[in-house]
mmCIF file of C-alpha atoms in Angstrom:
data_model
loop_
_atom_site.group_PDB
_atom_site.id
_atom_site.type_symbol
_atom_site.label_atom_id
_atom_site.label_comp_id
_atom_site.label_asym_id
_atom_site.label_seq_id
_atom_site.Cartn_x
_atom_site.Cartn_y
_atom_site.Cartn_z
ATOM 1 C CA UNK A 1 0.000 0.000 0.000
ATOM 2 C CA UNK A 2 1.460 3.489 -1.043
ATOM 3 C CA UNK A 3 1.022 6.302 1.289
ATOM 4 C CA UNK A 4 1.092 9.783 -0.038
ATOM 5 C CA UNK A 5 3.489 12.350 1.380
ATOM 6 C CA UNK A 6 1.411 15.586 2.534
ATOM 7 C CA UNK A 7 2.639 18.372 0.920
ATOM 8 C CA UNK A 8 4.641 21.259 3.690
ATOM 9 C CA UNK A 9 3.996 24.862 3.327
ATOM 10 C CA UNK A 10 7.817 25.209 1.795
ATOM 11 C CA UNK A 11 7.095 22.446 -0.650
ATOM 12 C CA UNK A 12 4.063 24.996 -1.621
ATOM 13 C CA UNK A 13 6.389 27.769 -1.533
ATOM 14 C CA UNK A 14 9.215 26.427 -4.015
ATOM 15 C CA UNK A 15 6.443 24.597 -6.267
ATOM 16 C CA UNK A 16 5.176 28.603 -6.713
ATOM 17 C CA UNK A 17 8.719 29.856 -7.266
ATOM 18 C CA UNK A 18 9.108 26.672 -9.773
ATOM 19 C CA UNK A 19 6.594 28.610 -11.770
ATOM 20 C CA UNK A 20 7.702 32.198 -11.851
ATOM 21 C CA UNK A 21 8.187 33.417 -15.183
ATOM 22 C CA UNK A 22 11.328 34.180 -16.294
ATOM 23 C CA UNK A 23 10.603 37.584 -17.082
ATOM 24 C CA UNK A 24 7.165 39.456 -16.252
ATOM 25 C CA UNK A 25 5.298 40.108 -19.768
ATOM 26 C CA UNK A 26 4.437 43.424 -18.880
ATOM 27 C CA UNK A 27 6.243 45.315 -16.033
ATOM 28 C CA UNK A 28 3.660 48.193 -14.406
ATOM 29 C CA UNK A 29 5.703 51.270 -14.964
ATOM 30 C CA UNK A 30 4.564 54.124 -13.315
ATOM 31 C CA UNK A 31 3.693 57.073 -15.786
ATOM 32 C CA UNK A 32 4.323 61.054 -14.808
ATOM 33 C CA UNK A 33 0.114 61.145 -14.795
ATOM 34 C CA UNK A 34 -1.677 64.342 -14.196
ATOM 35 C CA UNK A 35 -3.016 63.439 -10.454
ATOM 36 C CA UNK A 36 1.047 62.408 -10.037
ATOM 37 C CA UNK A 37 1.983 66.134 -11.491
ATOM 38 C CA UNK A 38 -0.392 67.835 -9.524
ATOM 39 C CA UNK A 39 0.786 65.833 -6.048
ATOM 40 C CA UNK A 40 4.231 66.783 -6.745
ATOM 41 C CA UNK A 41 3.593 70.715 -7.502
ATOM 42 C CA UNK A 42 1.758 70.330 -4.156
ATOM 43 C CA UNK A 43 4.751 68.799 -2.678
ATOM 44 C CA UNK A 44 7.090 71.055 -3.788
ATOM 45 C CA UNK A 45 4.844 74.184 -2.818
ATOM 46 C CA UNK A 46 4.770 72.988 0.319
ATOM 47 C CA UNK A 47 8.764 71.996 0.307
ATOM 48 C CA UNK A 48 9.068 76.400 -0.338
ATOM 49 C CA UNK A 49 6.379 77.225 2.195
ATOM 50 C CA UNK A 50 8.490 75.294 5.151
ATOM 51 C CA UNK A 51 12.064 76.674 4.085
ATOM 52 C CA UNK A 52 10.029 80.299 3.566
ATOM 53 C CA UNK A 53 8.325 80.063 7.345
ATOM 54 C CA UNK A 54 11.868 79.179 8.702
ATOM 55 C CA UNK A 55 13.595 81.526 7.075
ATOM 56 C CA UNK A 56 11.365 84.785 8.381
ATOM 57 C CA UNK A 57 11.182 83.059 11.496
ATOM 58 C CA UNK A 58 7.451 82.460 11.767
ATOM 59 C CA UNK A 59 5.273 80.869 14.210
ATOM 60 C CA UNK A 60 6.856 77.383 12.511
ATOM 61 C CA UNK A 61 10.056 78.791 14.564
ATOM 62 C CA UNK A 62 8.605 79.229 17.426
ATOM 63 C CA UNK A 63 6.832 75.882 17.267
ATOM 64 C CA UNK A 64 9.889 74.420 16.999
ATOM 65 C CA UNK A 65 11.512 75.870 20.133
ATOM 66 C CA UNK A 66 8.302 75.085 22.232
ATOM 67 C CA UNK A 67 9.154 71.694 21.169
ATOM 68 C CA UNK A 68 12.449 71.618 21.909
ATOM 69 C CA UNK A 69 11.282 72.630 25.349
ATOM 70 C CA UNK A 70 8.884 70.706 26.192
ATOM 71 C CA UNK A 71 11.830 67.682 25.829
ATOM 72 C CA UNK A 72 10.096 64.617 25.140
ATOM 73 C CA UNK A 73 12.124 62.110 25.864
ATOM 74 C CA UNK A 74 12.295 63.583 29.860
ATOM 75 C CA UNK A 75 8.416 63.421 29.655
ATOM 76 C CA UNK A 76 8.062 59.543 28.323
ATOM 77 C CA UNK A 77 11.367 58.031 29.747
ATOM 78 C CA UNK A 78 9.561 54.655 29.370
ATOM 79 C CA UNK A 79 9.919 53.997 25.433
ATOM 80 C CA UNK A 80 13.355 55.960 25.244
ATOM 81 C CA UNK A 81 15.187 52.383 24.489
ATOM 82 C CA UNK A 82 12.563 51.984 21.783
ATOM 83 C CA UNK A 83 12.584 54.845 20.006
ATOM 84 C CA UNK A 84 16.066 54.181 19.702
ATOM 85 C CA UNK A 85 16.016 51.051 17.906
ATOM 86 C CA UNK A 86 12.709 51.807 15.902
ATOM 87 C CA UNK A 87 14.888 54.968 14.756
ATOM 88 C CA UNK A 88 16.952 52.905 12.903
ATOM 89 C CA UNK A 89 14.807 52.273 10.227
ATOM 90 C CA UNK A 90 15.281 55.840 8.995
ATOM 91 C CA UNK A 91 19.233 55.470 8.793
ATOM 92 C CA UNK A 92 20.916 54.996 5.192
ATOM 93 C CA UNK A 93 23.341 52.173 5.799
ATOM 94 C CA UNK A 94 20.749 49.726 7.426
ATOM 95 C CA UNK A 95 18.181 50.033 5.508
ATOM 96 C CA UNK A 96 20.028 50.163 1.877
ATOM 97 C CA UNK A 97 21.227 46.654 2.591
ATOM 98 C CA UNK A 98 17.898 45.053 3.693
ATOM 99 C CA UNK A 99 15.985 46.653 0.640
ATOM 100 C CA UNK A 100 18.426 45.940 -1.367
ATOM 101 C CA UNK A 101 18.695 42.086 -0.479
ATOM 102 C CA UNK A 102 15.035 41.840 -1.443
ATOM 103 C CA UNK A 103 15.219 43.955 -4.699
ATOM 104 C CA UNK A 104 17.982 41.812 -5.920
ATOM 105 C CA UNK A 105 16.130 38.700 -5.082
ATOM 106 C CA UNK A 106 13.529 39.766 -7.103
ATOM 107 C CA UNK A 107 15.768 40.945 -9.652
ATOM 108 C CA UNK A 108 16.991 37.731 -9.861
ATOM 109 C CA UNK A 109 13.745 35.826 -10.133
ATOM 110 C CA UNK A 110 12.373 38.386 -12.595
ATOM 111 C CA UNK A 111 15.321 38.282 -14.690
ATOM 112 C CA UNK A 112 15.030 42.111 -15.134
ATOM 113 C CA UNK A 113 17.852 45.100 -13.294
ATOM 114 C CA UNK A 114 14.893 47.291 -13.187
ATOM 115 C CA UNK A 115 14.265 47.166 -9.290
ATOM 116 C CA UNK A 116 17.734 47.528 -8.564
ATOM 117 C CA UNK A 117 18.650 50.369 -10.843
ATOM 118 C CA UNK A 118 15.683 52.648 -9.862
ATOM 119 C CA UNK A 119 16.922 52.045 -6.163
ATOM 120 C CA UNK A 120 20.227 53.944 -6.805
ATOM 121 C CA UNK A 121 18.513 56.567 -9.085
ATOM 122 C CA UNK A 122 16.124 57.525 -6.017
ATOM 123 C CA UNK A 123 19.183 56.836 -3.401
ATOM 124 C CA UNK A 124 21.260 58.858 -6.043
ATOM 125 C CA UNK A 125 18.384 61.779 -6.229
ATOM 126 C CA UNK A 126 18.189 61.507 -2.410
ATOM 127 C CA UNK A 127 22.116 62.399 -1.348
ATOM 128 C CA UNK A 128 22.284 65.083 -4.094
ATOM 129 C CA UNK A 129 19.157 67.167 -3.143
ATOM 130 C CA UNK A 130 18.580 66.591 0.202
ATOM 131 C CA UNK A 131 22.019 67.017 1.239
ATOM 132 C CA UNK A 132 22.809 70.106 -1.364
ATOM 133 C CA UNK A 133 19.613 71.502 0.966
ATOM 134 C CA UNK A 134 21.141 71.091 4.277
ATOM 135 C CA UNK A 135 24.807 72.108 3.684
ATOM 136 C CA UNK A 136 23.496 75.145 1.655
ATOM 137 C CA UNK A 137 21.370 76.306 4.697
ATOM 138 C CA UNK A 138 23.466 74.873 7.240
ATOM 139 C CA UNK A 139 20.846 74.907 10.046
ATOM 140 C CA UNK A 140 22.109 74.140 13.700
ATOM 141 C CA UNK A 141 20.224 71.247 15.491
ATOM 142 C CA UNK A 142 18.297 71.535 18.840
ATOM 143 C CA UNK A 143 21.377 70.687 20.808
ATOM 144 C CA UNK A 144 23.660 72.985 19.190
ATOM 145 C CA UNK A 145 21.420 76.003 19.289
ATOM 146 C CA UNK A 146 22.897 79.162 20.361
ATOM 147 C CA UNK A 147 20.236 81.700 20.581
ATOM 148 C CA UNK A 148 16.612 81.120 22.103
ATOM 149 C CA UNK A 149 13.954 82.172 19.302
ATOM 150 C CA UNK A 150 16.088 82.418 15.854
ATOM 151 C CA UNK A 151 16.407 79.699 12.816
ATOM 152 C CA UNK A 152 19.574 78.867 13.204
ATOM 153 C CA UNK A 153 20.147 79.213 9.938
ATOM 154 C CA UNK A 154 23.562 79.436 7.817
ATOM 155 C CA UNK A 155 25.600 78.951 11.201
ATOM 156 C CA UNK A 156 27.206 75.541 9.810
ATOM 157 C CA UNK A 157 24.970 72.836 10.803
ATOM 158 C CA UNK A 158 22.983 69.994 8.932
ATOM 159 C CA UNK A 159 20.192 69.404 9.857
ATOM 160 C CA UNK A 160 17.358 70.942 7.923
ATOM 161 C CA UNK A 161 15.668 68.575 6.053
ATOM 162 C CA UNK A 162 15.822 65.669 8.202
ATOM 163 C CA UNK A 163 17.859 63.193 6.617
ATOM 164 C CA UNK A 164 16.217 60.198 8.723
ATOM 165 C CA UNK A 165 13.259 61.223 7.650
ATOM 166 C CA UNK A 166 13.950 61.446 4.007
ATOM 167 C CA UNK A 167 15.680 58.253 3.829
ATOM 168 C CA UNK A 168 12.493 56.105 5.230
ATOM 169 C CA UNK A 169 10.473 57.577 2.910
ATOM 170 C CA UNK A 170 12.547 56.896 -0.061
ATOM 171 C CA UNK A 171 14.135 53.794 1.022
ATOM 172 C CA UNK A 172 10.317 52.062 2.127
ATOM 173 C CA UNK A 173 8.595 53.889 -0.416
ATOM 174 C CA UNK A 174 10.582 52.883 -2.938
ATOM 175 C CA UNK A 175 9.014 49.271 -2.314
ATOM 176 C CA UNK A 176 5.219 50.820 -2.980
ATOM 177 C CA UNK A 177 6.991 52.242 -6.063
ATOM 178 C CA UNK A 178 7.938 49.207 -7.608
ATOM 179 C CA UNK A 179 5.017 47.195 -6.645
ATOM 180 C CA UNK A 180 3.509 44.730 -9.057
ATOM 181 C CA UNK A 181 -0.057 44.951 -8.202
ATOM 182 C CA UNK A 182 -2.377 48.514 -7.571
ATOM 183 C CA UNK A 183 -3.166 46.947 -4.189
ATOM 184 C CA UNK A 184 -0.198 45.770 -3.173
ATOM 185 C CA UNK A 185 0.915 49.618 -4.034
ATOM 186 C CA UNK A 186 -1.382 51.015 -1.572
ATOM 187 C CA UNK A 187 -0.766 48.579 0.611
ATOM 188 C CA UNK A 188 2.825 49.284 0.684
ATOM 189 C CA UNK A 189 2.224 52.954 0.037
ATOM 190 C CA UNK A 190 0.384 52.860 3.570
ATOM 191 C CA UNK A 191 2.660 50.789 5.250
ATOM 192 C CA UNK A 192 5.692 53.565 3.971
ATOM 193 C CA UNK A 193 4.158 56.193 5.620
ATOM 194 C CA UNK A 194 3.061 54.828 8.152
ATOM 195 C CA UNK A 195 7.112 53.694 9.002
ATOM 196 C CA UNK A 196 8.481 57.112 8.038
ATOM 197 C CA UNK A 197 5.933 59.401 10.257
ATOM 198 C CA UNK A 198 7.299 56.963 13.125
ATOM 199 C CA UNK A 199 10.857 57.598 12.436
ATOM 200 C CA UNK A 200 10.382 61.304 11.554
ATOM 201 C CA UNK A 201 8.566 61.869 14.962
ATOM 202 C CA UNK A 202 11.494 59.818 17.014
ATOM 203 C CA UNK A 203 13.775 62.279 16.030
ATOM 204 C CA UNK A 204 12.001 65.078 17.254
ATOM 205 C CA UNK A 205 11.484 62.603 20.576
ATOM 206 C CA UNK A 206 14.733 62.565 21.034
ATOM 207 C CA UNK A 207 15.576 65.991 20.508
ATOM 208 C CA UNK A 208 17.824 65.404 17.379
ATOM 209 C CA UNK A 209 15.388 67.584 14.921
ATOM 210 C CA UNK A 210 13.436 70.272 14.859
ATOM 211 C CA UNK A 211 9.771 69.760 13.827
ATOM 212 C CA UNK A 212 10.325 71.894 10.649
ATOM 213 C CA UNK A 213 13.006 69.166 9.813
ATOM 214 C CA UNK A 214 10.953 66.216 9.722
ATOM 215 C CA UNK A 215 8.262 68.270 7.596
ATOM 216 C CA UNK A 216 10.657 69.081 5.282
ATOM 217 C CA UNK A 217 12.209 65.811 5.073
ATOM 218 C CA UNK A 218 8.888 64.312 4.330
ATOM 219 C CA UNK A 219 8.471 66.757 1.115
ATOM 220 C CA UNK A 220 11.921 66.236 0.114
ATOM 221 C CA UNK A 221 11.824 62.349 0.040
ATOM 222 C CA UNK A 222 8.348 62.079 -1.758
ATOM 223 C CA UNK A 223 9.124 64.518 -4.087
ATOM 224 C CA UNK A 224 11.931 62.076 -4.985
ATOM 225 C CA UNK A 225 9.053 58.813 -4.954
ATOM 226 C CA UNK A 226 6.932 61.484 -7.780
ATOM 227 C CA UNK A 227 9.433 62.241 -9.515
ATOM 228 C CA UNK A 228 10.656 58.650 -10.781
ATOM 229 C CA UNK A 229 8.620 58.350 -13.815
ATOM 230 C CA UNK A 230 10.717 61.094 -15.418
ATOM 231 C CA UNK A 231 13.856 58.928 -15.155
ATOM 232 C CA UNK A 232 12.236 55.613 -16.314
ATOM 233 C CA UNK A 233 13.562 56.047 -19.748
ATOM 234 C CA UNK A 234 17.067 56.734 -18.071
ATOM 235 C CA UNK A 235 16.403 53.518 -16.052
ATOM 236 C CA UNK A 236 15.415 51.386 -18.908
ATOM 237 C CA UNK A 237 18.641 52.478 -21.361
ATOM 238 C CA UNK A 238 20.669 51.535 -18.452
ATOM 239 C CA UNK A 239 19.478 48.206 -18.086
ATOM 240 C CA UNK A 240 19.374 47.791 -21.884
ATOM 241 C CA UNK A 241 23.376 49.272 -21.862
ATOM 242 C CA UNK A 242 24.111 46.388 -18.414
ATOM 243 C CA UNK A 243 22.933 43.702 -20.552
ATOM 244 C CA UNK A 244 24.177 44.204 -23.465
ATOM 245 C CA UNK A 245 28.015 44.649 -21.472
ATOM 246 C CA UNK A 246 27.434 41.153 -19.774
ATOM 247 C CA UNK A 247 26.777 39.406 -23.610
ATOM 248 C CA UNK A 248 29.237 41.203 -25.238
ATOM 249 C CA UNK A 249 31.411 39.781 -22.093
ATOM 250 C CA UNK A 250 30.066 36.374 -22.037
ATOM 251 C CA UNK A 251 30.955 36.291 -26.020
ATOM 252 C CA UNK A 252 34.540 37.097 -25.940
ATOM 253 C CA UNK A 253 36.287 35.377 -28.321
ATOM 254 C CA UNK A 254 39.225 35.027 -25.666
ATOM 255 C CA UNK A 255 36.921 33.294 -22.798
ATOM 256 C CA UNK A 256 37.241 29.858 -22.293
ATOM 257 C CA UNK A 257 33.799 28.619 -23.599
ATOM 258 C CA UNK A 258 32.699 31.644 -25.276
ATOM 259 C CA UNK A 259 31.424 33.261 -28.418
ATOM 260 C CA UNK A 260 28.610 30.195 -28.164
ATOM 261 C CA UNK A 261 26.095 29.717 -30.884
ATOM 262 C CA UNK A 262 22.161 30.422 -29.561
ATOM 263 C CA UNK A 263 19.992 27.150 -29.284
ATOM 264 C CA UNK A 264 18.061 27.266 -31.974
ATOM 265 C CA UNK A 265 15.970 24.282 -33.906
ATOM 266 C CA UNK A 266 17.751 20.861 -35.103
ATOM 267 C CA UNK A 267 20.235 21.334 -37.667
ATOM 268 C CA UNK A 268 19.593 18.178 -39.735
ATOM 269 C CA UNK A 269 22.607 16.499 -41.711
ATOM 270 C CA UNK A 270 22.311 15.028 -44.922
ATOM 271 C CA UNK A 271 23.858 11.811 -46.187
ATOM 272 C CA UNK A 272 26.393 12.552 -48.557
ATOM 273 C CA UNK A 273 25.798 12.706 -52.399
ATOM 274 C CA UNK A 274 28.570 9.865 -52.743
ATOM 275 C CA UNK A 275 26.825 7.325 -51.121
ATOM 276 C CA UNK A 276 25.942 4.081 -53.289
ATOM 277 C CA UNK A 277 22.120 3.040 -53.851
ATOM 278 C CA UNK A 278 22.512 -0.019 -52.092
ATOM 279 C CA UNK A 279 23.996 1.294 -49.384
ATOM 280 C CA UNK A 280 21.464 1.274 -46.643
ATOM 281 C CA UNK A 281 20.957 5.249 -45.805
ATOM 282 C CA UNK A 282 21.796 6.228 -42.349
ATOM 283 C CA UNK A 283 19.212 8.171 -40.281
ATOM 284 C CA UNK A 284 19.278 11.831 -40.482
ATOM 285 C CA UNK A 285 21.722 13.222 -37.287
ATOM 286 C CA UNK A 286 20.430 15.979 -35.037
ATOM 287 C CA UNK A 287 22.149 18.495 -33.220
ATOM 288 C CA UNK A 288 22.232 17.547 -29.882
ATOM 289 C CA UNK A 289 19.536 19.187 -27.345
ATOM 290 C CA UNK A 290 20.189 22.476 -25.241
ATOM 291 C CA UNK A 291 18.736 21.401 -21.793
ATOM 292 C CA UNK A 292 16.757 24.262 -20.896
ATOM 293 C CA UNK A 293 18.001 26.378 -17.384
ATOM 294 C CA UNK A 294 16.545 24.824 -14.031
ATOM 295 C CA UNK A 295 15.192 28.673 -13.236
ATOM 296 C CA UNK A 296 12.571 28.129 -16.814
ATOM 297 C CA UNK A 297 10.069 25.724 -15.401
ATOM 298 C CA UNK A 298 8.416 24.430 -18.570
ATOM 299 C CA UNK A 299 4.862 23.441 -16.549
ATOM 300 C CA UNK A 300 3.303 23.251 -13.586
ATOM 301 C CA UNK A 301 4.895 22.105 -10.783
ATOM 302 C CA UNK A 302 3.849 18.013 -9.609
ATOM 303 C CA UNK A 303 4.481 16.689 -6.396
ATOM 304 C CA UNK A 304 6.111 13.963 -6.005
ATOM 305 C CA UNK A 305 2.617 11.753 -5.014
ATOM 306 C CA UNK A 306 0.632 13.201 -7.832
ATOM 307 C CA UNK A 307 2.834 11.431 -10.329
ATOM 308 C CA UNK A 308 1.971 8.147 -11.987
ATOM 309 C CA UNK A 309 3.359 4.928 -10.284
ATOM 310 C CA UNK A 310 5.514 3.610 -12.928
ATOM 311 C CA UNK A 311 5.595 -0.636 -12.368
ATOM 312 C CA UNK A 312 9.111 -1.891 -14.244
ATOM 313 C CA UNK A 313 8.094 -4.767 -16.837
ATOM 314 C CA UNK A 314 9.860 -8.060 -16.065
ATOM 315 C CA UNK A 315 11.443 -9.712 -13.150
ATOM 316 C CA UNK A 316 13.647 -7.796 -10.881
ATOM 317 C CA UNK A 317 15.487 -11.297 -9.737
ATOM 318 C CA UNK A 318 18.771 -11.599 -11.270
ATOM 319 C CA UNK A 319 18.991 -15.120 -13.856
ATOM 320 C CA UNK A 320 19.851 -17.820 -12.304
ATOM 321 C CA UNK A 321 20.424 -21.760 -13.621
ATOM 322 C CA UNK A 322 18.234 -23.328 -11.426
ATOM 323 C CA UNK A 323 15.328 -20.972 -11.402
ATOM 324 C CA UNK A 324 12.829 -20.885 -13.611
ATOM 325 C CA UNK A 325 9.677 -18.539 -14.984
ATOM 326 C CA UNK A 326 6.097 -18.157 -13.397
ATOM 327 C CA UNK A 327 3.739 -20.159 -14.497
ATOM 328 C CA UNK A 328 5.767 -22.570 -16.387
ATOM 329 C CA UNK A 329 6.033 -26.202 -15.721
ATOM 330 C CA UNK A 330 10.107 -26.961 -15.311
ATOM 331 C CA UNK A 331 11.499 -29.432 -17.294
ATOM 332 C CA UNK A 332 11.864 -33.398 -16.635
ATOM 333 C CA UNK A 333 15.056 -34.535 -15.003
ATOM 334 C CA UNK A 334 16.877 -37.605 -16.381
ATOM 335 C CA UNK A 335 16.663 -39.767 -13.837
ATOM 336 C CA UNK A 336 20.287 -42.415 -13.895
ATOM 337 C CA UNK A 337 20.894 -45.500 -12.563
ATOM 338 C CA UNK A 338 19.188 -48.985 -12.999
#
């Protein structure tokens, strides 16, 4: 009696990996639509209204020294340690290298650079503007401040926009960005936010940022997120120009095993012309069969108990003299003697 094997949730897992096409059909690129136009000249109206309040040092100013003095983190002592590690997600280094371990994992499984390029365009975007923004207003921080009431402004510093806040919403929304599905965007899209009004609000918690920062670091990083469909074209020659570098690389006439011929159909040969008529003719010989890559899964995935029990024809007993066939009568022995 055969007993089936019940299938694990990672057996489920790789059989859906088994079928992931090699390359999606038709990627969603995001287009520079009119409701995305119209979000970012909001964005970056409100990007000038922020560094135009701090600058004539409104009521945003004063705001921000209230703030400052009201000292958070002496108020709620309790989630200090928190804050501290949740703050982290906002930092460039850390969370670079866990996006992009999953962007190349689905680069890899997509077969396409696409994910990973438009991560260093937005990371690229990100270190030009936002820090061409604070060393060009060079804004002191609330533990460096020198007089009670002013900006702070041009004095050295660099703090204005907030770079941790920036960062998370570049670096998470970046994931929203490249999303495959319109709910998984908003999904994501939420879940971006969501992360970088956390880390934007521990910084002012722990008295590393003004308020005024973290609203100005949440313009500048999703004006970068809008502003992506511009550089798609810019994305998609550079992918065209990596690929096209690793074949002409692969093909070098000097690398052991290059400058291989495509698979294509069977090349049949011919018999030759000089062969006599009553020769017998040979069959026609085929080039011999490219075995596709393990990552193109021709079909659906089978498990191993859904496949067809295969019974081997014959005997599995080795031959032996004495032994003979079912249902056969064995032969008469000559019996000697008198």
């Amino acid at each position: 009696m055969r007993t089936e094997r019940k299938l694990t949730r990672l057996d489920r897992v790789f059989a859906r990996l088994d079928r992931e096409p090699e390359r999606p059909a038709l990627l969603d690129v995001p287009e520079m639509s009119r409701h995305r136009f119209a979000l970012f000249a909001g964005t970056l109206a409100f990007y000038v209204a922020i560094v135009w309040a701090v600058l004539i040092t409104s009521w945003l100013v004063r705001l921000d020294w209230q703030v400052m003095f009201f000292r958070p983190y002496q108020q709620w002592p309790g989630i200090h340690a928190f804050v501290d590690y949740y703050v982290v997600l906002g930092q460039r280094g850390p969370t670079a290298v866990m996006v992009t371990a999953w962007l190349g994992w689905r680069s890899w499984r997509q077969h396409t650079l696409r994910p990973l390029i438009a991560l260093g365009v937005s990371l690229l975007l990100l270190n030009v503007t936002v820090g061409a923004a604070k060393y060009g207003m060079g804004r002191l921080g609330p533990h460096y401040a020198t007089t009670i009431g002013s900006n702070e402004m041009w004095l050295g510093g660099d703090i204005f926009p907030s770079g941790h806040t920036a960062n998370a919403v570049v670096t998470w929304g970046i994931l929203a960005y490249l999303a495959s599905t319109p709910r998984a965007r908003r999904w994501l899209s939420a879940l971006s936010a969501v992360v970088s009004l956390g880390v934007g609000m521990s910084t002012v918690y722990l008295g590393t940022h003004w308020l005024s920062d973290v609203l100005l670091g949440w313009a500048a990083g999703l004006l970068i997120l809008l502003a992506l469909p511009w550089f798609e074209p810019l994305i998609t020659r550079a992918e065209a120009w990596i690929l096209g570098l690793r074949d002409r690389w692969y093909a070098r006439p000097g690398r052991p095993g290059g400058a291989k011929r495509p698979a294509g159909p069977p090349v049949v040969v011919s018999p030759p012309a000089s062969v006599q008529e009553g020769t017998p003719a040979r069959e026609p010989v085929a080039a011999p069969r490219t075995r596709a890559p393990a990552y193109l899964a021709p079909g659906p995935h089978t498990a191993r108990s859904d496949r067809t029990p295969v019974t081997p024809a014959g005997s599995r007993r080795p031959p032996h003299a004495d032994r003979h066939p079912r249902n056969t009568a064995p032969a008469a022995r000559q019996v000697s003697g008198g």
